[in-house]
Coordinates of C-alpha atoms in Angstrom, one line a residue:
Chain S
X1 CA -38.2 17.7 4.4
X2 CA -35.7 20.2 5.5
X3 CA -35.3 18.1 8.7
X4 CA -34.6 15.0 6.5
X5 CA -32.1 16.8 4.3
X6 CA -30.4 18.1 7.4
X7 CA -30.1 14.7 8.8
X8 CA -29.0 13.1 5.6
X9 CA -26.2 15.8 5.3
X10 CA -25.1 15.5 8.9
X11 CA -21.5 14.5 9.9
X12 CA -23.1 11.8 12.5
X13 CA -24.9 10.3 9.2
X14 CA -21.5 10.2 7.4
X15 CA -19.9 8.7 10.5
X16 CA -22.4 5.9 11.0
X17 CA -22.2 5.2 7.3
X18 CA -18.6 4.7 7.5
X19 CA -19.1 2.3 10.6
X20 CA -21.4 0.3 8.6
X21 CA -19.0 0.0 5.7
X22 CA -16.1 -1.0 8.1
X23 CA -18.3 -3.7 9.8
X24 CA -19.2 -5.0 6.4
X25 CA -15.5 -4.9 5.3
X26 CA -14.4 -6.7 8.4
X27 CA -17.0 -9.5 7.6
X28 CA -15.5 -9.6 3.9
X29 CA -11.8 -9.7 5.3
X30 CA -12.6 -12.6 7.9
X31 CA -14.7 -14.8 5.3
X32 CA -12.1 -14.3 2.4
X33 CA -9.5 -15.8 4.8
X34 CA -11.7 -18.8 5.7
X35 CA -11.6 -22.0 3.8
X36 CA -14.5 -22.8 1.7
X37 CA -15.3 -19.0 1.2
X38 CA -11.8 -18.0 -0.2
X39 CA -11.9 -19.6 -3.7
X40 CA -15.3 -18.2 -4.4
X41 CA -14.1 -14.8 -3.4
X42 CA -11.1 -14.8 -5.4
X43 CA -13.3 -16.1 -8.2
X44 CA -14.7 -12.6 -8.4
X45 CA -11.6 -11.4 -10.3
X46 CA -12.2 -13.8 -13.3
X47 CA -14.7 -11.8 -15.1
X48 CA -16.3 -8.3 -14.7
X49 CA -18.4 -7.9 -11.6
X50 CA -21.5 -7.0 -13.8
X51 CA -21.3 -10.5 -15.4
X52 CA -20.4 -12.3 -12.1
X53 CA -23.4 -10.7 -10.5
X54 CA -26.0 -11.5 -13.0
X55 CA -24.8 -14.9 -14.0
X56 CA -26.5 -17.7 -12.0
X57 CA -23.6 -20.3 -12.8
X58 CA -21.0 -18.1 -11.4
X59 CA -20.2 -16.9 -7.9
X60 CA -21.6 -18.1 -4.5
X61 CA -24.9 -16.4 -3.4
X62 CA -23.5 -15.4 -0.2
X63 CA -20.6 -13.3 -1.8
X64 CA -23.3 -11.6 -4.2
X65 CA -25.4 -10.6 -1.1
X66 CA -22.1 -9.3 0.5
X67 CA -21.4 -7.3 -2.7
X68 CA -24.9 -5.9 -2.8
X69 CA -24.5 -4.9 0.8
X70 CA -21.2 -3.3 0.3
X71 CA -22.7 -1.2 -2.6
X72 CA -25.7 -0.3 -0.6
X73 CA -23.6 1.2 2.2
X74 CA -21.6 2.9 -0.3
X75 CA -24.8 4.3 -2.0
X76 CA -25.9 5.6 1.5
X77 CA -22.4 7.2 2.0
X78 CA -22.8 8.7 -1.4
X79 CA -26.3 10.3 -0.5
X80 CA -24.7 11.8 2.4
X81 CA -22.0 13.2 0.4
X82 CA -24.4 14.8 -2.1
X83 CA -26.5 16.4 0.5
X84 CA -23.6 17.4 2.6
X85 CA -21.7 19.1 -0.5
X86 CA -24.9 20.9 -1.7
X87 CA -25.3 22.3 1.9
X88 CA -21.7 23.3 2.1
X89 CA -21.8 24.8 -1.4
X90 CA -25.0 26.8 -0.4
X91 CA -23.4 28.0 2.7
X92 CA -20.2 29.0 1.1
X93 CA -22.4 30.9 -1.5
X94 CA -24.2 32.6 1.2
X95 CA -21.1 33.5 3.3
X96 CA -19.2 36.6 2.3
X97 CA -15.9 35.8 3.5
X98 CA -15.7 31.9 3.4
X99 CA -12.1 30.6 4.0
X100 CA -10.3 29.2 0.7
X101 CA -9.7 26.0 2.6
X102 CA -13.6 25.3 2.8
X103 CA -13.7 25.5 -1.0
X104 CA -10.5 23.1 -1.3
X105 CA -12.4 20.6 1.2
X106 CA -15.5 20.8 -0.9
X107 CA -13.4 20.1 -4.0
X108 CA -11.8 17.1 -2.1
X109 CA -15.4 15.7 -1.4
X110 CA -16.5 16.0 -5.1
X111 CA -13.4 14.4 -6.2
X112 CA -13.7 11.6 -3.7
X113 CA -17.4 11.1 -5.1
X114 CA -15.7 10.9 -8.7
X115 CA -13.3 8.4 -7.5
X116 CA -16.1 6.2 -5.9
X117 CA -18.0 6.5 -9.0
X118 CA -15.0 5.5 -11.2
X119 CA -14.4 2.5 -9.0
X120 CA -18.1 1.4 -9.2
X121 CA -18.0 2.1 -13.1
X122 CA -15.0 -0.4 -13.4
X123 CA -17.2 -3.1 -11.8
X124 CA -20.1 -2.4 -14.0
X125 CA -18.8 -1.1 -17.4
X126 CA -16.5 -2.6 -19.9
X127 CA -15.5 -6.2 -19.8
X128 CA -12.7 -8.5 -18.8
X129 CA -11.3 -11.7 -20.2
X130 CA -9.0 -13.2 -17.5
X131 CA -6.3 -15.8 -18.1
X132 CA -6.2 -16.2 -21.8
X133 CA -3.5 -18.5 -22.8
X134 CA -2.0 -18.3 -26.1
X135 CA 1.0 -19.6 -27.9
X136 CA 2.7 -18.2 -31.1
X137 CA 0.2 -17.8 -34.0
X138 CA -2.9 -18.5 -31.7
X139 CA -5.6 -16.0 -31.5
X140 CA -8.6 -15.2 -29.4
X141 CA -11.9 -13.5 -30.4
X142 CA -13.7 -11.1 -27.9
X143 CA -16.5 -8.6 -27.8
X144 CA -18.1 -10.1 -31.0
X145 CA -15.7 -8.1 -33.5
X146 CA -12.4 -7.8 -31.9
X147 CA -9.4 -10.7 -31.9
X148 CA -6.0 -10.5 -30.6
X149 CA -3.3 -12.7 -32.2
X150 CA 0.2 -13.7 -30.7
X151 CA 2.4 -13.2 -33.6
X152 CA 5.8 -13.9 -31.8
X153 CA 7.4 -14.5 -28.5
X154 CA 10.7 -13.1 -27.7
X155 CA 12.2 -14.8 -24.6
X156 CA 15.7 -14.3 -23.7
X157 CA 15.9 -16.3 -20.5
X158 CA 15.9 -20.0 -19.8
X159 CA 12.5 -21.2 -20.1
X160 CA 12.8 -23.5 -17.1
X161 CA 12.8 -20.4 -14.8
X162 CA 9.0 -20.4 -15.6
X163 CA 8.7 -23.5 -13.4
X164 CA 10.0 -21.6 -10.4
X165 CA 8.1 -19.8 -7.8
X166 CA 7.7 -16.0 -8.2
X167 CA 9.9 -15.6 -5.3
X168 CA 12.7 -17.5 -7.1
X169 CA 12.4 -15.7 -10.3
X170 CA 15.2 -13.0 -9.6
X171 CA 16.5 -10.3 -12.1
X172 CA 19.3 -12.5 -12.7
X173 CA 17.3 -15.3 -14.1
X174 CA 14.2 -13.5 -15.5
X175 CA 14.5 -10.2 -17.4
X176 CA 11.1 -8.7 -17.4
X177 CA 12.0 -6.0 -19.5
X178 CA 13.5 -8.1 -22.3
X179 CA 11.0 -10.7 -22.7
X180 CA 7.9 -9.6 -24.5
X181 CA 5.1 -11.0 -27.0
X182 CA 4.2 -9.4 -30.3
X183 CA 0.4 -8.8 -30.5
X184 CA -1.9 -7.9 -33.2
X185 CA -5.2 -6.5 -32.5
X186 CA -8.0 -6.8 -35.2
X187 CA -11.4 -5.5 -35.5
X188 CA -13.8 -7.2 -38.0
X189 CA -10.6 -9.1 -39.4
X190 CA -8.9 -5.8 -40.0
X191 CA -5.7 -4.8 -38.1
X192 CA -6.0 -1.8 -35.9
X193 CA -3.3 -2.1 -33.5
X194 CA 0.1 -4.0 -33.3
X195 CA 2.4 -3.7 -30.2
X196 CA 4.8 -5.4 -27.9
X197 CA 3.4 -6.4 -24.5
X198 CA 5.8 -7.0 -21.5
X199 CA 5.2 -8.0 -18.1
X200 CA 4.2 -5.0 -16.2
X201 CA 3.9 -3.0 -19.4
X202 CA 0.5 -3.6 -21.1
X203 CA -0.5 -2.5 -24.6
X204 CA -3.6 -0.2 -25.0
X205 CA -5.7 0.7 -27.9
X206 CA -8.3 3.3 -27.0
X207 CA -10.0 1.9 -23.8
X208 CA -8.9 -1.8 -24.5
X209 CA -5.9 -3.2 -22.7
X210 CA -3.9 -6.3 -23.1
X211 CA -1.9 -7.2 -20.0
X212 CA 0.7 -9.9 -20.0
X213 CA 0.4 -11.6 -16.7
X214 CA 3.0 -14.2 -17.3
X215 CA 4.7 -16.6 -19.8
X216 CA 3.9 -20.3 -19.7
X217 CA 6.4 -23.1 -20.0
X218 CA 6.3 -24.7 -23.5
X219 CA 6.0 -28.4 -24.0
X220 CA 9.5 -28.8 -25.3
X221 CA 11.7 -25.8 -24.2
X222 CA 14.4 -26.6 -26.6
X223 CA 12.3 -26.3 -29.6
X224 CA 9.2 -24.1 -28.9
X225 CA 9.0 -20.7 -27.5
X226 CA 7.0 -20.1 -24.3
X227 CA 3.2 -19.1 -24.3
X228 CA 1.7 -16.2 -22.6
X229 CA -1.3 -15.8 -20.2
X230 CA -3.1 -12.3 -21.0
X231 CA -6.0 -10.3 -19.6
X232 CA -8.0 -8.5 -22.0
X233 CA -9.9 -5.8 -20.3
X234 CA -11.8 -2.7 -21.1
X235 CA -12.7 0.0 -18.6
X236 CA -14.2 3.2 -20.2
X237 CA -13.9 5.1 -16.8
X238 CA -10.2 4.3 -16.0
X239 CA -8.9 7.7 -17.1
X240 CA -11.4 9.6 -15.0
X241 CA -10.4 7.4 -12.1
X242 CA -6.7 7.8 -12.4
X243 CA -6.9 11.6 -13.1
X244 CA -9.4 12.2 -10.0
X245 CA -7.5 10.2 -7.5
X246 CA -4.2 12.2 -7.5
X247 CA -6.2 15.5 -7.8
X248 CA -8.1 14.3 -4.6
X249 CA -4.6 13.5 -2.9
X250 CA -3.2 17.0 -4.1
X251 CA -6.4 18.5 -2.7
X252 CA -5.9 17.0 0.7
X253 CA -2.4 18.2 0.4
X254 CA -3.5 21.8 -0.4
X255 CA -6.0 21.8 2.5
X256 CA -3.4 20.5 5.0
X257 CA -0.9 23.2 4.0
X258 CA -3.8 25.9 4.3
X259 CA -4.9 24.7 7.7
X260 CA -1.5 23.5 9.5
X261 CA -1.1 26.5 11.5
X262 CA -4.9 27.7 11.5
X263 CA -5.4 26.5 15.1
X264 CA -2.6 28.3 16.6
X265 CA -3.5 31.5 14.9
X266 CA -6.9 31.8 16.6
X267 CA -7.0 33.5 20.0
X268 CA -7.7 31.3 23.0
X269 CA -11.2 32.5 23.5
X270 CA -11.9 31.6 19.8
X271 CA -10.9 28.0 20.2
X272 CA -13.7 25.3 20.2
X273 CA -12.5 22.3 22.1
X274 CA -14.2 19.2 21.3
X275 CA -17.1 20.9 19.8
X276 CA -20.0 19.3 18.4
X277 CA -20.6 19.6 14.8
X278 CA -16.9 19.4 13.9
X279 CA -14.7 16.7 12.1
X280 CA -11.1 16.7 12.5
Chain U
X1 CA 44.6 -17.1 -1.1
X2 CA 41.0 -15.8 -0.7
X3 CA 39.7 -19.6 -1.0
X4 CA 41.9 -20.4 1.9
X5 CA 40.7 -17.5 3.9
X6 CA 37.2 -18.6 2.9
X7 CA 37.5 -22.1 4.1
X8 CA 38.3 -20.9 7.5
X9 CA 34.6 -20.2 7.7
X10 CA 33.8 -23.6 7.1
X11 CA 31.0 -22.7 4.6
X12 CA 30.6 -25.4 1.9
X13 CA 30.9 -24.0 -1.6
X14 CA 28.5 -25.1 -4.1
X15 CA 28.9 -23.5 -7.3
X16 CA 25.5 -22.5 -8.9
X17 CA 23.9 -24.8 -11.4
X18 CA 24.4 -22.7 -14.5
X19 CA 28.4 -22.4 -13.6
X20 CA 28.8 -26.1 -13.5
X21 CA 26.7 -26.4 -17.0
X22 CA 29.3 -23.9 -18.4
X23 CA 32.0 -26.0 -17.0
X24 CA 31.0 -29.0 -18.8
X25 CA 30.5 -27.5 -22.1
X26 CA 34.1 -26.1 -22.5
X27 CA 36.2 -27.2 -19.6
X28 CA 38.4 -24.1 -18.8
X29 CA 39.8 -24.7 -15.2
X30 CA 41.3 -21.1 -14.9
X31 CA 38.0 -19.5 -15.8
X32 CA 36.0 -21.9 -13.4
X33 CA 38.4 -21.4 -10.6
X34 CA 38.1 -17.5 -11.2
X35 CA 34.3 -17.5 -11.2
X36 CA 34.0 -19.8 -8.1
X37 CA 36.5 -17.4 -6.3
X38 CA 34.3 -14.6 -7.4
X39 CA 31.4 -16.2 -6.1
X40 CA 33.1 -17.2 -2.8
X41 CA 34.1 -13.6 -2.1
X42 CA 30.5 -12.5 -2.8
X43 CA 28.9 -15.0 -0.3
X44 CA 31.6 -14.4 2.3
X45 CA 31.0 -10.7 2.1
X46 CA 27.4 -11.3 2.5
X47 CA 27.8 -13.5 5.4
X48 CA 30.1 -10.8 7.2
X49 CA 27.4 -8.2 6.3
X50 CA 24.8 -10.2 7.8
X51 CA 26.7 -10.7 11.0
X52 CA 27.2 -7.0 11.0
X53 CA 23.7 -6.3 10.4
X54 CA 22.4 -8.5 13.4
X55 CA 24.8 -6.6 15.7
X56 CA 23.8 -3.3 14.5
X57 CA 20.1 -4.3 14.9
X58 CA 20.6 -5.5 18.4
X59 CA 22.7 -2.3 19.1
X60 CA 19.9 -0.2 17.9
X61 CA 17.4 -1.9 20.0
X62 CA 19.6 -1.7 23.1
X63 CA 20.2 2.1 22.8
X64 CA 16.7 2.8 22.0
X65 CA 15.8 1.1 25.3
X66 CA 18.3 3.1 27.1
X67 CA 17.0 6.3 25.6
X68 CA 13.5 5.3 26.9
X69 CA 14.8 4.7 30.5
X70 CA 16.8 7.8 30.5
X71 CA 13.6 9.6 29.4
X72 CA 11.9 8.4 32.5
X73 CA 14.7 9.5 34.6
X74 CA 14.4 13.0 33.0
X75 CA 18.2 12.9 32.0
X76 CA 17.4 14.9 28.7
X77 CA 20.9 15.6 27.5
X78 CA 21.9 12.0 27.8
X79 CA 18.5 10.7 26.4
X80 CA 19.1 12.7 23.3
X81 CA 22.7 11.5 23.1
X82 CA 21.5 7.9 23.4
X83 CA 18.5 8.5 20.8
X84 CA 21.1 9.9 18.3
X85 CA 23.2 6.7 18.6
X86 CA 20.3 4.5 18.3
X87 CA 19.2 6.4 15.2
X88 CA 22.6 6.1 13.8
X89 CA 22.6 2.3 14.4
X90 CA 19.1 2.0 13.2
X91 CA 20.3 4.0 9.9
X92 CA 23.3 1.5 9.8
X93 CA 20.9 -1.5 9.8
X94 CA 18.8 -0.1 6.9
X95 CA 22.1 0.7 5.0
X96 CA 23.3 -3.1 5.6
X97 CA 19.9 -4.2 4.3
X98 CA 20.2 -2.3 1.1
X99 CA 23.8 -3.5 0.7
X100 CA 22.9 -7.2 1.3
X101 CA 19.6 -7.2 -0.6
X102 CA 19.9 -4.6 -3.1
X103 CA 16.6 -3.1 -2.4
X104 CA 14.9 -0.8 -0.3
X105 CA 14.1 -1.8 3.3
X106 CA 10.5 -1.8 2.9
X107 CA 9.4 -5.2 1.2
X108 CA 8.6 -7.3 4.2
X109 CA 7.4 -7.2 7.7
X110 CA 11.0 -7.0 9.4
X111 CA 12.3 -4.5 6.8
X112 CA 9.0 -2.3 7.3
X113 CA 9.2 -2.5 10.9
X114 CA 12.9 -1.3 11.2
X115 CA 12.4 1.3 8.7
X116 CA 9.2 2.7 10.3
X117 CA 11.2 2.8 13.6
X118 CA 13.8 4.8 12.0
X119 CA 11.5 7.2 10.6
X120 CA 9.6 7.6 13.9
X121 CA 12.8 8.2 15.8
X122 CA 13.8 10.9 13.4
X123 CA 10.4 12.5 13.7
X124 CA 10.6 12.2 17.7
X125 CA 14.1 13.7 17.8
X126 CA 13.3 16.7 15.5
X127 CA 9.5 17.4 16.1
X128 CA 9.1 17.0 19.8
X129 CA 10.0 19.3 22.3
X130 CA 11.6 18.7 25.9
X131 CA 9.0 18.9 28.4
X132 CA 9.1 19.1 32.1
X133 CA 6.5 16.6 33.1
X134 CA 5.7 13.2 32.4
X135 CA 4.1 11.7 30.3
X136 CA 4.8 13.7 27.3
X137 CA 4.5 13.1 23.4
X138 CA 8.4 11.9 23.4
X139 CA 7.4 9.2 26.0
X140 CA 4.7 7.9 23.7
X141 CA 6.8 8.1 20.6
X142 CA 9.4 6.0 22.6
X143 CA 6.8 3.3 23.4
X144 CA 5.7 3.3 19.7
X145 CA 9.4 2.7 18.6
X146 CA 10.0 -0.1 21.2
X147 CA 6.6 -1.7 20.2
X148 CA 8.0 -1.7 16.6
X149 CA 11.1 -3.3 17.5
X150 CA 9.5 -5.9 20.1
X151 CA 7.3 -7.2 17.2
X152 CA 10.1 -7.2 14.8
X153 CA 12.1 -9.4 17.4
X154 CA 9.2 -11.8 17.5
X155 CA 9.5 -12.5 13.8
X156 CA 12.4 -13.9 11.6
X157 CA 15.0 -11.3 10.9
X158 CA 15.1 -12.3 7.2
X159 CA 15.3 -10.0 4.2
X160 CA 12.8 -10.0 1.3
X161 CA 13.8 -11.8 -1.7
X162 CA 14.7 -9.7 -4.7
X163 CA 12.0 -10.9 -7.1
X164 CA 12.5 -10.0 -10.7
X165 CA 10.0 -7.0 -10.4
X166 CA 11.7 -5.6 -7.2
X167 CA 13.0 -2.4 -9.0
X168 CA 9.6 -1.7 -10.6
X169 CA 8.8 2.1 -9.5
X170 CA 5.3 1.6 -8.6
X171 CA 6.1 -1.5 -6.5
X172 CA 8.7 0.5 -4.7
X173 CA 6.3 3.5 -4.2
X174 CA 3.6 1.3 -2.9
X175 CA 5.6 -0.3 0.0
X176 CA 7.9 2.8 0.6
X177 CA 5.0 5.2 1.2
X178 CA 3.1 2.5 3.4
X179 CA 6.1 2.5 5.7
X180 CA 6.1 6.4 5.5
X181 CA 2.5 6.5 6.3
X182 CA 2.7 3.8 9.1
X183 CA 5.5 5.9 10.8
X184 CA 3.8 9.3 10.4
X185 CA 0.3 8.0 11.6
X186 CA 2.0 6.4 14.6
X187 CA 3.7 9.8 15.4
X188 CA 0.2 11.5 15.1
X189 CA -1.1 8.9 17.5
X190 CA 1.5 10.0 20.1
X191 CA 0.2 13.5 20.0
X192 CA -3.4 12.7 20.1
X193 CA -2.9 10.2 23.1
X194 CA -1.2 13.0 24.9
X195 CA -3.9 15.3 24.2
X196 CA -6.1 12.8 25.9
X197 CA -3.8 12.7 28.9
X198 CA -3.8 16.4 29.0
X199 CA -7.6 16.5 28.9
X200 CA -7.7 18.3 32.2
X201 CA -5.8 21.1 30.6
X202 CA -8.3 21.9 27.6
X203 CA -6.2 24.5 25.8
X204 CA -2.8 22.5 25.7
X205 CA -4.9 19.3 25.1
X206 CA -6.6 20.8 22.0
X207 CA -3.3 22.1 20.7
X208 CA -1.8 18.5 20.9
X209 CA -4.8 17.2 19.3
X210 CA -4.6 19.7 16.3
X211 CA -0.8 18.7 16.0
X212 CA -1.8 14.9 15.9
X213 CA -4.6 15.9 13.4
X214 CA -2.0 17.5 11.1
X215 CA 0.2 14.4 11.1
X216 CA -2.9 12.2 10.7
X217 CA -3.8 14.1 7.4
X218 CA -0.2 14.0 6.4
X219 CA 0.1 10.2 7.0
X220 CA -3.3 9.8 5.3
X221 CA -1.8 11.4 2.0
X222 CA 1.1 9.1 2.2
X223 CA -1.3 6.2 2.4
X224 CA -3.2 7.4 -0.5
X225 CA -0.1 7.9 -2.6
X226 CA 0.8 4.3 -1.7
X227 CA -2.5 3.0 -2.6
X228 CA -2.5 5.0 -6.0
X229 CA 0.9 3.5 -6.7
X230 CA -0.5 -0.1 -5.9
X231 CA -3.6 0.6 -8.2
X232 CA -1.3 1.6 -11.2
X233 CA 1.1 -1.6 -10.4
X234 CA -2.1 -3.7 -10.2
X235 CA -3.5 -2.3 -13.5
X236 CA -0.2 -2.9 -15.4
X237 CA 0.4 -6.2 -13.9
X238 CA -3.2 -7.9 -13.9
X239 CA -5.2 -5.7 -16.1
X240 CA -7.4 -4.2 -13.5
X241 CA -6.9 -1.6 -10.8
X242 CA -8.8 -3.6 -8.2
X243 CA -8.4 -7.3 -7.0
X244 CA -10.9 -9.2 -4.9
X245 CA -8.1 -10.3 -2.3
X246 CA -7.6 -10.1 1.5
X247 CA -4.8 -7.4 0.8
X248 CA -7.2 -5.1 -1.1
X249 CA -9.9 -5.4 1.5
X250 CA -7.5 -4.5 4.4
X251 CA -6.3 -1.6 2.5
X252 CA -10.1 -0.6 2.2
X253 CA -10.4 -1.1 5.8
X254 CA -7.5 1.3 6.7
X255 CA -9.0 3.8 4.3
X256 CA -12.4 3.7 5.9
X257 CA -10.8 3.9 9.4
X258 CA -9.0 7.1 8.5
X259 CA -12.2 8.3 7.1
X260 CA -14.0 7.7 10.5
X261 CA -11.2 9.3 12.2
X262 CA -11.8 12.5 10.2
X263 CA -15.7 12.3 10.3
X264 CA -16.3 11.3 14.0
X265 CA -18.1 13.8 16.1
X266 CA -17.9 14.3 19.9
X267 CA -21.0 13.0 21.7
X268 CA -23.2 15.2 23.7
X269 CA -24.2 12.2 25.9
X270 CA -22.1 9.1 26.8
X271 CA -18.4 8.8 27.0
X272 CA -16.4 12.0 25.9
X273 CA -13.3 11.7 23.9
X274 CA -14.5 9.3 21.3
X275 CA -12.9 11.3 18.5
X276 CA -9.6 11.3 20.1
X277 CA -9.8 7.6 20.8
X278 CA -10.7 6.6 17.3
X279 CA -8.1 9.0 15.9
X280 CA -5.3 8.0 18.5
X281 CA -5.7 4.3 17.5
X282 CA -5.1 5.0 13.8
X283 CA -1.5 4.2 14.1
X284 CA -2.1 0.9 16.0
X285 CA -4.8 -0.2 13.5
X286 CA -2.4 0.3 10.6
X287 CA 0.4 -1.5 12.5
X288 CA -1.9 -4.3 13.1
X289 CA -2.7 -4.8 9.4
X290 CA 1.0 -4.5 8.6
X291 CA 1.8 -7.3 10.8
X292 CA -1.4 -9.4 9.4
X293 CA -0.1 -8.8 6.0
X294 CA 3.5 -9.7 6.9
X295 CA 2.5 -13.0 8.2
X296 CA 0.9 -14.1 4.7

């Protein structure tokens, strides 16, 4: 049992898990850029992955296998992370004078685990309704009790700009900070939130987010206001992810600062060159 | 007066469509002429700037090549002088890009490569020591700078269009930190490659490797900051921090590769130096993905 635990926590096991992930990811990159596979791959963005995975009508079987393979490789890496962190924690407790940098590195690994869990949680928890088209006065029901209504659209630019490609929409002809839609979110028919949604500035009510992807060209630009395309999403672990990620970066930064000169401070005979059992 | 001067350049003046529409609505000849003249001055300034920018770019490439040649002939003072001139010209190219396009030079392949060359040259000038024997770290840095410039020569020297959201802070951070990460990881590669070369002298080789490891970690931090900015941008723009796209998978690949570089072990059996090989290739892996992404 101890031998299995030692192997599962080893650096070599971590290395091979990462190699497996790299190979799997390369397969995904190659196929995602191949005609025939590409459309189905991008279709994974349309709904939350949990629904995409379980719905027989949605998604190609191949991509589902690929996704499950990807998750399996991450789970294997996660097992290594748990065993390795536990061993490291136990050895730090045992050691009388463990360096502070080792604690920081342990914290970085735990935070990485949280980030990975947050990422996985965003695939499996909550919901997502992509490309909901609304015009003034229209509403959309979701998650049984909620509905979103577009009350008003404020568009200061020439609506013909919406026909242009993204590259041609410049700050001179499209003012993304001045154009907005007034949205009303209701729960069970009762208004719970009212707000202005801009491009790149979504509105949030608890864990529900309404994102304005773009405006749509009205049928008669002279008389009608543009419509909107919104994404309604709920990700209960979003905050955990967005807090753990910068903490992980800060942890690596602190670790780097603590160990920047460590190697030079050691005496020559203490230096381990290319020794086994050490990562960088 | 300005119009006559402008015509000398034989550039046809086509007033923008909204301007013509205004003219039709309320025909005010003086106003239209003034606006056209203003527009002409702007285009002329842009054309002149573009010529200057190309001249500066060619100058930077030439002086960097000269500095690299002087490095081989071990004329250190002249090399530093040429490098400083190359750096100044490179910096001037970046300033010209900012003046012409109005945005930071980080948004397309050409801009990224020229910016990365500038950062790398700064690091090479200020963080490498003059050494007696060749090859040394500075030589690998020169090779990397020239590689960046050769790649930039192969692609059109066009500037990224200023889309409506070009000044969105998270978008800027995503691209800018990525360029920073590319240059610092390339710099770390120079140290790690040198550590492999100095393998026969284990103590010095290990020191180099450790320096490379420091810069690799620093580059990784910048890469993660870039990714974080990208995720916030994605969350605010598309309602999800993750999109299933080639670009996102490429980012994951780079992240995993860096993870591998930090976790790989030396093998007891088989070829030695696998760790330094993987870590040393990090910069080039990231460069390859930058080029692939730039081709889209």
